[in-house]
Amino acid sequence: EVQLVESGGGLVKPGGSLRLSCAASGFTFSSYSMNWVRQAPGKGLEWVSSISSSSSYIYYADSVKGRFTISRDNAKNSLYLQMNSLRAEDTAVYYCARASSGWKNWFDPWGQGTLVTVSS
Amino acid sequence: EIVMTQSPATLSVSPGERATLSCRASQSVSSNLAWYQQKPGQAPRLLIYGASTRATGIPARFSGSGSGTEFTLTISSLQSEDFAVYYCQQYNNWPLYSFGQGTKLEIK
């Protein structure tokens, strides 16, 4: 069974840092691009960042560029999101999601999400 | 940036009836459009990709249509488990993916 399990969320003060992890299983992790998507409380979905299978291509939404860093460890079947200079508007559930094969991707499956709360 | 607009924001339909949800793109996305279902407290689940191809395990009552800027998700006969929030996503403007704001499908 294909599975994605996020961890690392929690309460952090504005300006603080947090590192999210996503553990993948049930598929050849090193063959797929991966993504982070977030959802603020009661709001819709917002794409955050993407990383290609070999980490050669990395992209960010403008809202997080310069503050967040996506990375992966194919040997550990893991995806990461380092979040620095956190703001109240970064409060959200963060999902990792596998991209479909190829260059234009839908997302399937998604992990269960991890909640990040930025508050003093 | 491609803006995705879904309508209506909330749709009230009785079980057994048909539901039609709309998604409009601010510029053409060809057929590079996906639909997701999200239930409270759960992650989104892929329903449709390529505008009209059902994902694995998705019942035949779900169908997608459209291309360019206008898309529709139709649920032919609503079951109790179908009441949820539905999102469209364009992936034509890769990697600047964007989602609609969602349509909440509620029981009438």
Short mmCIF file of N, CA, C and O in Angstrom, two decimals, chain A residues 12 86 115:
data_model
loop_
_atom_site.label_atom_id
_atom_site.label_comp_id
_atom_site.label_asym_id
_atom_site.label_seq_id
_atom_site.Cartn_x
_atom_site.Cartn_y
_atom_site.Cartn_z
N VAL A 12 4.93 27.05 17.21
CA VAL A 12 6.19 27.78 17.12
C VAL A 12 5.90 29.28 17.13
O VAL A 12 4.84 29.71 16.64
N LEU A 86 9.17 31.91 10.36
CA LEU A 86 7.74 31.60 10.27
C LEU A 86 6.88 32.79 10.67
O LEU A 86 7.23 33.57 11.56
N LEU A 115 -0.04 19.56 11.52
CA LEU A 115 -0.48 20.94 11.79
C LEU A 115 0.68 21.79 12.31
O LEU A 115 1.36 21.40 13.27
#
